Amino acid sequence: MIRLPLHRSLVGLLAGLCVASAQAQSADRDGLVDFATYLDAIVRTSNDLASQREAVSSARAGIGIAGLRPDPSLSLGAGPVEFSREVNPKPRLAQSIGLSYTIETGGKRERRIAVANSQLRVSEVALEGAKRQAFADAADAFIESCRTREALQRQEASLKSLSDIVRMNELRHSAGDLGGLELLQSRNERDQFLATVVKARADARAAMEGLSAPMGRRWSEVFGTRLPGCAFQPGPASEDVDALVSRALDERDDVRGARAALDAARAAADLTRANRKVDPNVSLSYGYTPQGRRGIGDDGAPTDPTPRSNTLSVSLSVPIPLSRLDKGDLVQAESAVTQAMLALRQTELKAQADVRVTFAQYNAALENLTRYRDSTLGDSDKVLDGMRTSYRHGSASLLELLSAQRAADDTHLAYLQARSDLATATVKLQLSLGRQPAL
């Protein structure tokens, strides 16, 4: 059932939920698949949504990566090694061990985490956008499947009526009450209409196949032989379109996505400014030189060995930020923020226009369906029933009956199209408000 929650009363909302629950239970008893069950299957099995959820997981992992601190560096050294023959005895190898660490300044780590968090929000909103698109595609496929199936049922019934006319004319022709030309005309009309029914059958099968694409699986794999439940009914109309626009700006995923993109651009600009701060490097090293060997001096006298040495040194190195004289990275970051602000403004304008357009389309579709349901559809059926009775009694010609049959079929098909248009307009209006569609 189409329940569009346009009113704000708690009683109306509870009533809509109760009706939707009752319809779902009824559809399940009848072996039909209601629209909510179809959407649940899409959430579970859609390949597009699964891919987007992986993107969210990747963005969430990026937060931990952004919080990592610089790794310290460990250095080991030995030497120098003396190769000259004139130096004798050879000095012993000195050994050293050092540890260096880069100190981040300007709050770079916090800025990186902020950027990662903003990217996570962008990914989450993108997931909601992918879900909204999947629901829109699913609604189109579901509505089209219902329309083609019910149109086929109507055309099958019309074919049966034409076949009944042919059988009746054959009996009348055998009794001598009907000429052969009129019998041939009724057969020709039935055979021509059979081609229409054959195409309608193909359309219905194609529409059923179209239900598989949003799920990422065949319909029969998920629901077996069950068919979509097509008990569409219009919901209440509302004239408070301004309230709907205000609500849409708070709940639409594209607006929230544009806001998240703006936050991400601002966080990236903050990180760019922080990255312009130089990061000093602190090093601590320890050196050990063992005692030297005894030697012979130039005068031939023995010399004492050099004593062993233990040294500790600390050093601080600071990059000279000559590259910071160029401010191209700041200009790019601020330009990205400006672009995000303009994109948000444009998205909000599009959202407002979308709500107003879909609201007008919904009211127009509701008016058309009401007219068909209250007068046009019943009038066409009465005309057809009266023409059939008149034809049986010989008061109407075959051409008049066939004309009435075509008019009634066209009216029923137009009614089914109007009902599909209303269902489509309802889904579009719900999606334009940032809500999950319900039929």
CSV table of N, CA and C in Angstrom, one decimal, residues 287-425:
chain,number,residue,atom,x,y,z
A,287,GLY,N,78.5,6.2,21.0
A,287,GLY,CA,79.7,5.6,20.3
A,287,GLY,C,80.7,5.0,21.3
A,288,TYR,N,81.3,3.9,20.9
A,288,TYR,CA,82.2,3.1,21.7
A,288,TYR,C,83.4,2.8,20.9
A,289,THR,N,84.6,3.2,21.4
A,289,THR,CA,85.9,2.9,20.7
A,289,THR,C,86.7,2.1,21.7
A,290,PRO,N,87.1,0.8,21.3
A,290,PRO,CA,87.9,0.0,22.2
A,290,PRO,C,89.3,0.6,22.4
A,291,GLN,N,90.0,0.1,23.4
A,291,GLN,CA,91.4,0.5,23.7
A,291,GLN,C,92.2,0.1,22.5
A,292,GLY,N,93.1,1.1,22.1
A,292,GLY,CA,94.0,0.8,21.0
A,292,GLY,C,95.1,-0.2,21.2
A,293,ARG,N,95.8,-0.5,20.2
A,293,ARG,CA,96.9,-1.5,20.3
A,293,ARG,C,98.2,-0.7,20.6
A,294,ARG,N,99.2,-1.4,21.3
A,294,ARG,CA,100.5,-0.8,21.6
A,294,ARG,C,101.2,-0.7,20.3
A,295,GLY,N,102.0,0.3,20.2
A,295,GLY,CA,102.8,0.5,19.0
A,295,GLY,C,104.2,1.0,19.2
A,296,ILE,N,105.0,1.3,18.2
A,296,ILE,CA,106.4,1.7,18.2
A,296,ILE,C,106.4,3.1,17.6
A,297,GLY,N,107.0,4.0,18.4
A,297,GLY,CA,107.0,5.4,17.9
A,297,GLY,C,108.1,5.6,16.8
A,298,ASP,N,108.3,6.8,16.4
A,298,ASP,CA,109.2,7.1,15.3
A,298,ASP,C,110.7,6.9,15.8
A,299,ASP,N,110.9,7.1,17.1
A,299,ASP,CA,112.2,6.9,17.7
A,299,ASP,C,112.5,5.5,18.1
A,300,GLY,N,111.5,4.6,17.8
A,300,GLY,CA,111.7,3.2,18.1
A,300,GLY,C,111.3,2.8,19.5
A,301,ALA,N,110.8,3.8,20.3
A,301,ALA,CA,110.3,3.5,21.6
A,301,ALA,C,108.9,3.1,21.6
A,302,PRO,N,108.5,2.1,22.5
A,302,PRO,CA,107.1,1.7,22.6
A,302,PRO,C,106.2,2.8,23.0
A,303,THR,N,105.0,2.8,22.4
A,303,THR,CA,104.0,3.8,22.8
A,303,THR,C,102.8,3.1,23.5
A,304,ASP,N,102.2,3.9,24.4
A,304,ASP,CA,101.0,3.4,25.1
A,304,ASP,C,99.8,3.3,24.2
A,305,PRO,N,99.0,2.4,24.4
A,305,PRO,CA,97.7,2.3,23.6
A,305,PRO,C,96.8,3.4,23.9
A,306,THR,N,96.0,3.8,22.9
A,306,THR,CA,95.0,4.8,23.1
A,306,THR,C,93.9,4.3,24.1
A,307,PRO,N,93.4,5.1,25.0
A,307,PRO,CA,92.3,4.5,25.9
A,307,PRO,C,91.0,4.3,25.2
A,308,ARG,N,90.3,3.4,25.7
A,308,ARG,CA,88.9,3.2,25.1
A,308,ARG,C,88.1,4.5,25.4
A,309,SER,N,87.1,4.6,24.5
A,309,SER,CA,86.3,5.9,24.5
A,309,SER,C,84.8,5.5,24.5
A,310,ASN,N,84.0,6.2,25.3
A,310,ASN,CA,82.5,6.1,25.3
A,310,ASN,C,82.0,7.5,25.1
A,311,THR,N,81.2,7.7,24.1
A,311,THR,CA,80.7,9.0,23.8
A,311,THR,C,79.2,9.0,23.6
A,312,LEU,N,78.5,10.1,24.0
A,312,LEU,CA,77.1,10.2,23.8
A,312,LEU,C,76.9,11.6,23.2
A,313,SER,N,76.0,11.6,22.1
A,313,SER,CA,75.8,12.9,21.4
A,313,SER,C,74.3,13.0,21.1
A,314,VAL,N,73.9,14.3,21.1
A,314,VAL,CA,72.5,14.6,20.8
A,314,VAL,C,72.6,15.7,19.7
A,315,SER,N,71.7,15.5,18.7
A,315,SER,CA,71.7,16.5,17.6
A,315,SER,C,70.2,16.9,17.3
A,316,LEU,N,70.0,18.1,16.8
A,316,LEU,CA,68.7,18.6,16.4
A,316,LEU,C,68.9,19.2,15.0
A,317,SER,N,68.1,18.7,14.1
A,317,SER,CA,68.1,19.2,12.7
A,317,SER,C,66.7,19.7,12.4
A,318,VAL,N,66.7,20.9,11.8
A,318,VAL,CA,65.5,21.6,11.4
A,318,VAL,C,65.5,22.0,10.0
A,319,PRO,N,64.6,21.5,9.2
A,319,PRO,CA,64.6,21.8,7.7
A,319,PRO,C,64.4,23.3,7.5
A,320,ILE,N,65.1,23.8,6.5
A,320,ILE,CA,64.9,25.2,6.2
A,320,ILE,C,63.8,25.3,5.2
A,321,PRO,N,62.7,25.9,5.6
A,321,PRO,CA,61.4,25.9,4.7
A,321,PRO,C,61.4,26.8,3.6
A,322,LEU,N,62.4,26.7,2.7
A,322,LEU,CA,62.4,27.5,1.5
A,322,LEU,C,61.2,27.2,0.6
A,323,SER,N,60.8,25.9,0.5
A,323,SER,CA,59.6,25.5,-0.3
A,323,SER,C,58.3,26.1,0.1
A,324,ARG,N,58.3,26.6,1.4
A,324,ARG,CA,57.0,27.2,1.9
A,324,ARG,C,56.8,28.6,1.4
A,325,LEU,N,57.8,29.1,0.7
A,325,LEU,CA,57.6,30.4,0.1
A,325,LEU,C,56.5,30.4,-1.0
A,326,ASP,N,56.4,29.2,-1.6
A,326,ASP,CA,55.3,29.0,-2.6
A,326,ASP,C,54.0,28.6,-1.9
A,327,LYS,N,52.9,29.3,-2.1
A,327,LYS,CA,51.7,29.1,-1.4
A,327,LYS,C,50.6,28.4,-2.3
A,328,GLY,N,51.1,27.7,-3.4
A,328,GLY,CA,50.1,27.1,-4.3
A,328,GLY,C,49.3,26.0,-3.6
A,329,ASP,N,49.8,25.3,-2.6
A,329,ASP,CA,49.0,24.3,-1.9
A,329,ASP,C,47.9,24.9,-1.1
A,330,LEU,N,48.1,26.1,-0.5
A,330,LEU,CA,47.1,26.8,0.2
A,330,LEU,C,46.0,27.3,-0.7
A,331,VAL,N,46.4,27.8,-1.9
A,331,VAL,CA,45.4,28.3,-2.8
A,331,VAL,C,44.5,27.2,-3.3
A,332,GLN,N,45.1,26.0,-3.6
A,332,GLN,CA,44.4,24.9,-4.0
A,332,GLN,C,43.4,24.4,-2.9
A,333,ALA,N,43.9,24.4,-1.7
A,333,ALA,CA,43.0,23.9,-0.6
A,333,ALA,C,41.8,24.9,-0.4
A,334,GLU,N,42.1,26.2,-0.4
A,334,GLU,CA,41.0,27.1,-0.2
A,334,GLU,C,40.1,27.1,-1.4
A,335,SER,N,40.6,26.9,-2.6
A,335,SER,CA,39.7,26.8,-3.8
A,335,SER,C,38.8,25.6,-3.7
A,336,ALA,N,39.3,24.5,-3.1
A,336,ALA,CA,38.5,23.3,-2.9
A,336,ALA,C,37.4,23.6,-1.9
A,337,VAL,N,37.6,24.3,-0.9
A,337,VAL,CA,36.6,24.7,0.1
A,337,VAL,C,35.5,25.6,-0.6
A,338,THR,N,36.0,26.5,-1.4
A,338,THR,CA,35.0,27.4,-2.1
A,338,THR,C,34.1,26.5,-3.1
A,339,GLN,N,34.8,25.6,-3.8
A,339,GLN,CA,34.0,24.8,-4.7
A,339,GLN,C,33.0,23.9,-3.9
A,340,ALA,N,33.4,23.4,-2.8
A,340,ALA,CA,32.5,22.6,-2.0
A,340,ALA,C,31.3,23.4,-1.5
A,341,MET,N,31.5,24.7,-1.1
A,341,MET,CA,30.5,25.6,-0.7
A,341,MET,C,29.5,25.8,-1.8
A,342,LEU,N,30.0,26.1,-3.0
A,342,LEU,CA,29.1,26.3,-4.1
A,342,LEU,C,28.3,25.1,-4.5
A,343,ALA,N,29.0,23.9,-4.4
A,343,ALA,CA,28.3,22.6,-4.7
A,343,ALA,C,27.2,22.4,-3.7
A,344,LEU,N,27.4,22.7,-2.4
A,344,LEU,CA,26.4,22.6,-1.4
A,344,LEU,C,25.2,23.5,-1.7
A,345,ARG,N,25.5,24.7,-2.1
A,345,ARG,CA,24.4,25.7,-2.4
A,345,ARG,C,23.6,25.2,-3.6
A,346,GLN,N,24.3,24.7,-4.6
A,346,GLN,CA,23.6,24.2,-5.8
A,346,GLN,C,22.8,22.9,-5.4
A,347,THR,N,23.3,22.0,-4.6
A,347,THR,CA,22.6,20.8,-4.2
A,347,THR,C,21.4,21.2,-3.4
A,348,GLU,N,21.4,22.2,-2.6
A,348,GLU,CA,20.2,22.6,-1.8
A,348,GLU,C,19.2,23.1,-2.7
A,349,LEU,N,19.6,23.9,-3.7
A,349,LEU,CA,18.6,24.5,-4.7
A,349,LEU,C,18.0,23.3,-5.5
A,350,LYS,N,18.8,22.4,-5.9
A,350,LYS,CA,18.2,21.2,-6.7
A,350,LYS,C,17.3,20.4,-5.8
A,351,ALA,N,17.6,20.3,-4.5
A,351,ALA,CA,16.8,19.5,-3.6
A,351,ALA,C,15.4,20.2,-3.5
A,352,GLN,N,15.4,21.5,-3.3
A,352,GLN,CA,14.2,22.2,-3.1
A,352,GLN,C,13.3,22.1,-4.4
A,353,ALA,N,14.0,22.3,-5.6
A,353,ALA,CA,13.2,22.1,-6.8
A,353,ALA,C,12.7,20.7,-7.0
A,354,ASP,N,13.5,19.7,-6.6
A,354,ASP,CA,13.1,18.3,-6.7
A,354,ASP,C,11.8,18.0,-5.9
A,355,VAL,N,11.8,18.5,-4.7
A,355,VAL,CA,10.7,18.3,-3.8
A,355,VAL,C,9.4,19.0,-4.4
A,356,ARG,N,9.6,20.2,-4.9
A,356,ARG,CA,8.4,20.9,-5.4
A,356,ARG,C,7.9,20.2,-6.7
A,357,VAL,N,8.8,19.8,-7.5
A,357,VAL,CA,8.4,19.1,-8.8
A,357,VAL,C,7.7,17.8,-8.5
A,358,THR,N,8.3,17.0,-7.7
A,358,THR,CA,7.8,15.7,-7.4
A,358,THR,C,6.4,15.8,-6.6
A,359,PHE,N,6.3,16.9,-5.8
A,359,PHE,CA,5.1,17.1,-5.1
A,359,PHE,C,4.0,17.4,-6.1
A,360,ALA,N,4.3,18.3,-7.1
A,360,ALA,CA,3.3,18.6,-8.1
A,360,ALA,C,2.9,17.4,-8.9
A,361,GLN,N,3.9,16.6,-9.3
A,361,GLN,CA,3.7,15.3,-10.0
A,361,GLN,C,2.8,14.4,-9.2
A,362,TYR,N,3.0,14.3,-7.9
A,362,TYR,CA,2.3,13.4,-7.1
A,362,TYR,C,0.8,13.8,-7.1
A,363,ASN,N,0.6,15.1,-6.9
A,363,ASN,CA,-0.8,15.6,-6.8
A,363,ASN,C,-1.5,15.4,-8.2
A,364,ALA,N,-0.8,15.6,-9.3
A,364,ALA,CA,-1.4,15.4,-10.6
A,364,ALA,C,-1.7,14.0,-10.8
A,365,ALA,N,-0.8,13.1,-10.4
A,365,ALA,CA,-1.0,11.6,-10.6
A,365,ALA,C,-2.2,11.1,-9.7
A,366,LEU,N,-2.3,11.7,-8.5
A,366,LEU,CA,-3.4,11.3,-7.6
A,366,LEU,C,-4.7,11.8,-8.2
A,367,GLU,N,-4.8,13.0,-8.8
A,367,GLU,CA,-6.0,13.5,-9.4
A,367,GLU,C,-6.4,12.6,-10.6
A,368,ASN,N,-5.4,12.3,-11.4
A,368,ASN,CA,-5.8,11.4,-12.6
A,368,ASN,C,-6.3,10.1,-12.2
A,369,LEU,N,-5.6,9.5,-11.2
A,369,LEU,CA,-6.1,8.1,-10.8
A,369,LEU,C,-7.5,8.2,-10.1
A,370,THR,N,-7.7,9.3,-9.4
A,370,THR,CA,-9.1,9.4,-8.8
A,370,THR,C,-10.1,9.5,-9.8
A,371,ARG,N,-9.8,10.3,-10.9
A,371,ARG,CA,-10.8,10.4,-11.9
A,371,ARG,C,-11.1,9.1,-12.6
A,372,TYR,N,-10.1,8.3,-12.9
A,372,TYR,CA,-10.3,7.0,-13.5
A,372,TYR,C,-11.0,6.1,-12.6
A,373,ARG,N,-10.7,6.1,-11.3
A,373,ARG,CA,-11.3,5.2,-10.4
A,373,ARG,C,-12.7,5.5,-10.1
A,374,ASP,N,-13.0,6.8,-10.0
A,374,ASP,CA,-14.4,7.2,-9.6
A,374,ASP,C,-15.4,7.3,-10.7
A,375,SER,N,-14.9,7.5,-12.0
A,375,SER,CA,-15.9,7.7,-13.0
A,375,SER,C,-15.5,7.0,-14.3
A,376,THR,N,-14.4,7.3,-14.9
A,376,THR,CA,-14.0,6.8,-16.2
A,376,THR,C,-14.0,5.3,-16.3
A,377,LEU,N,-13.4,4.6,-15.3
A,377,LEU,CA,-13.3,3.2,-15.4
A,377,LEU,C,-14.7,2.5,-15.3
A,378,GLY,N,-15.5,2.9,-14.4
A,378,GLY,CA,-16.8,2.3,-14.3
A,378,GLY,C,-17.7,2.6,-15.5
A,379,ASP,N,-17.6,3.8,-16.0
A,379,ASP,CA,-18.4,4.2,-17.2
A,379,ASP,C,-18.0,3.3,-18.4
A,380,SER,N,-16.7,3.1,-18.6
A,380,SER,CA,-16.3,2.2,-19.7
A,380,SER,C,-16.8,0.8,-19.6
A,381,ASP,N,-16.7,0.3,-18.3
A,381,ASP,CA,-17.2,-1.1,-18.1
A,381,ASP,C,-18.7,-1.2,-18.4
A,382,LYS,N,-19.5,-0.2,-17.9
A,382,LYS,CA,-20.9,-0.2,-18.2
A,382,LYS,C,-21.3,-0.1,-19.7
A,383,VAL,N,-20.5,0.7,-20.4
A,383,VAL,CA,-20.7,0.8,-21.8
A,383,VAL,C,-20.4,-0.6,-22.5
A,384,LEU,N,-19.4,-1.2,-22.1
A,384,LEU,CA,-19.0,-2.5,-22.7
A,384,LEU,C,-20.0,-3.6,-22.4
A,385,ASP,N,-20.4,-3.6,-21.1
A,385,ASP,CA,-21.4,-4.6,-20.7
A,385,ASP,C,-22.7,-4.4,-21.5
A,386,GLY,N,-23.2,-3.1,-21.6
A,386,GLY,CA,-24.4,-2.9,-22.3
A,386,GLY,C,-24.3,-3.2,-23.8
A,387,MET,N,-23.1,-3.0,-24.4
A,387,MET,CA,-22.9,-3.3,-25.8
A,387,MET,C,-22.9,-4.8,-26.0
A,388,ARG,N,-22.3,-5.5,-25.1
A,388,ARG,CA,-22.3,-7.0,-25.2
A,388,ARG,C,-23.7,-7.5,-25.2
A,389,THR,N,-24.5,-7.0,-24.2
A,389,THR,CA,-25.9,-7.4,-24.2
A,389,THR,C,-26.7,-7.1,-25.4
A,390,SER,N,-26.4,-5.9,-25.9
A,390,SER,CA,-27.1,-5.5,-27.2
A,390,SER,C,-26.7,-6.3,-28.3
A,391,TYR,N,-25.5,-6.7,-28.4
A,391,TYR,CA,-25.0,-7.5,-29.5
A,391,TYR,C,-25.6,-8.9,-29.5
A,392,ARG,N,-25.7,-9.5,-28.3
A,392,ARG,CA,-26.4,-10.8,-28.1
A,392,ARG,C,-27.8,-10.8,-28.6
A,393,HIS,N,-28.5,-9.6,-28.4
A,393,HIS,CA,-29.9,-9.5,-28.8
A,393,HIS,C,-30.0,-9.0,-30.2
A,394,GLY,N,-28.9,-8.7,-30.9
A,394,GLY,CA,-29.0,-8.2,-32.2
A,394,GLY,C,-29.3,-6.8,-32.3
A,395,SER,N,-29.2,-6.0,-31.2
A,395,SER,CA,-29.4,-4.6,-31.3
A,395,SER,C,-28.2,-3.8,-31.6
A,396,ALA,N,-27.0,-4.4,-31.6
A,396,ALA,CA,-25.8,-3.7,-31.9
A,396,ALA,C,-25.0,-4.5,-32.9
A,397,SER,N,-24.2,-3.8,-33.7
A,397,SER,CA,-23.4,-4.4,-34.7
A,397,SER,C,-22.1,-4.9,-34.1
A,398,LEU,N,-21.4,-5.8,-34.9
A,398,LEU,CA,-20.1,-6.3,-34.4
A,398,LEU,C,-19.1,-5.1,-34.3
A,399,LEU,N,-19.1,-4.2,-35.3
A,399,LEU,CA,-18.2,-3.1,-35.2
A,399,LEU,C,-18.4,-2.2,-34.0
A,400,GLU,N,-19.7,-2.0,-33.6
A,400,GLU,CA,-19.9,-1.3,-32.3
A,400,GLU,C,-19.4,-2.0,-31.1
A,401,LEU,N,-19.6,-3.3,-31.1
A,401,LEU,CA,-19.1,-4.1,-30.0
A,401,LEU,C,-17.5,-4.1,-29.9
A,402,LEU,N,-16.9,-4.2,-31.0
A,402,LEU,CA,-15.4,-4.2,-31.1
A,402,LEU,C,-14.9,-2.8,-30.7
A,403,SER,N,-15.6,-1.8,-31.1
A,403,SER,CA,-15.2,-0.4,-30.7
A,403,SER,C,-15.3,-0.2,-29.2
A,404,ALA,N,-16.4,-0.7,-28.6
A,404,ALA,CA,-16.6,-0.6,-27.2
A,404,ALA,C,-15.5,-1.4,-26.5
A,405,GLN,N,-15.2,-2.6,-27.0
A,405,GLN,CA,-14.1,-3.5,-26.4
A,405,GLN,C,-12.8,-2.7,-26.4
A,406,ARG,N,-12.4,-2.1,-27.5
A,406,ARG,CA,-11.2,-1.4,-27.6
A,406,ARG,C,-11.2,-0.2,-26.7
A,407,ALA,N,-12.3,0.5,-26.6
A,407,ALA,CA,-12.3,1.6,-25.7
A,407,ALA,C,-12.2,1.2,-24.3
A,408,ALA,N,-12.8,0.1,-23.9
A,408,ALA,CA,-12.8,-0.4,-22.5
A,408,ALA,C,-11.3,-0.8,-22.2
A,409,ASP,N,-10.7,-1.5,-23.1
A,409,ASP,CA,-9.3,-2.0,-22.9
A,409,ASP,C,-8.4,-0.8,-22.8
A,410,ASP,N,-8.5,0.2,-23.6
A,410,ASP,CA,-7.7,1.4,-23.6
A,410,ASP,C,-7.9,2.1,-22.2
A,411,THR,N,-9.1,2.1,-21.8
A,411,THR,CA,-9.4,2.8,-20.5
A,411,THR,C,-8.7,2.0,-19.3
A,412,HIS,N,-8.9,0.7,-19.3
A,412,HIS,CA,-8.2,-0.1,-18.3
A,412,HIS,C,-6.7,0.0,-18.3
A,413,LEU,N,-6.1,0.0,-19.5
A,413,LEU,CA,-4.7,0.1,-19.6
A,413,LEU,C,-4.3,1.5,-19.1
A,414,ALA,N,-5.0,2.5,-19.5
A,414,ALA,CA,-4.7,3.9,-19.0
A,414,ALA,C,-4.9,4.0,-17.5
A,415,TYR,N,-5.9,3.3,-17.0
A,415,TYR,CA,-6.0,3.3,-15.5
A,415,TYR,C,-4.8,2.6,-14.8
A,416,LEU,N,-4.4,1.5,-15.4
A,416,LEU,CA,-3.2,0.8,-14.8
A,416,LEU,C,-1.9,1.7,-14.9
A,417,GLN,N,-1.8,2.5,-16.0
A,417,GLN,CA,-0.7,3.4,-16.2
A,417,GLN,C,-0.8,4.5,-15.2
A,418,ALA,N,-2.0,5.0,-15.0
A,418,ALA,CA,-2.2,6.1,-14.0
A,418,ALA,C,-1.9,5.6,-12.6
A,419,ARG,N,-2.2,4.4,-12.3
A,419,ARG,CA,-1.9,3.9,-11.0
A,419,ARG,C,-0.4,3.7,-10.8
A,420,SER,N,0.3,3.2,-11.9
A,420,SER,CA,1.7,3.1,-11.9
A,420,SER,C,2.4,4.5,-11.8
A,421,ASP,N,1.8,5.5,-12.5
A,421,ASP,CA,2.3,6.8,-12.4
A,421,ASP,C,2.2,7.4,-11.0
A,422,LEU,N,1.1,7.1,-10.3
A,422,LEU,CA,1.0,7.5,-8.9
A,422,LEU,C,2.0,6.8,-8.0
A,423,ALA,N,2.1,5.5,-8.2
A,423,ALA,CA,3.1,4.8,-7.4
A,423,ALA,C,4.5,5.3,-7.6
A,424,THR,N,4.8,5.6,-8.9
A,424,THR,CA,6.1,6.2,-9.2
A,424,THR,C,6.3,7.6,-8.6
A,425,ALA,N,5.3,8.4,-8.7
A,425,ALA,CA,5.4,9.7,-8.1
A,425,ALA,C,5.5,9.7,-6.6
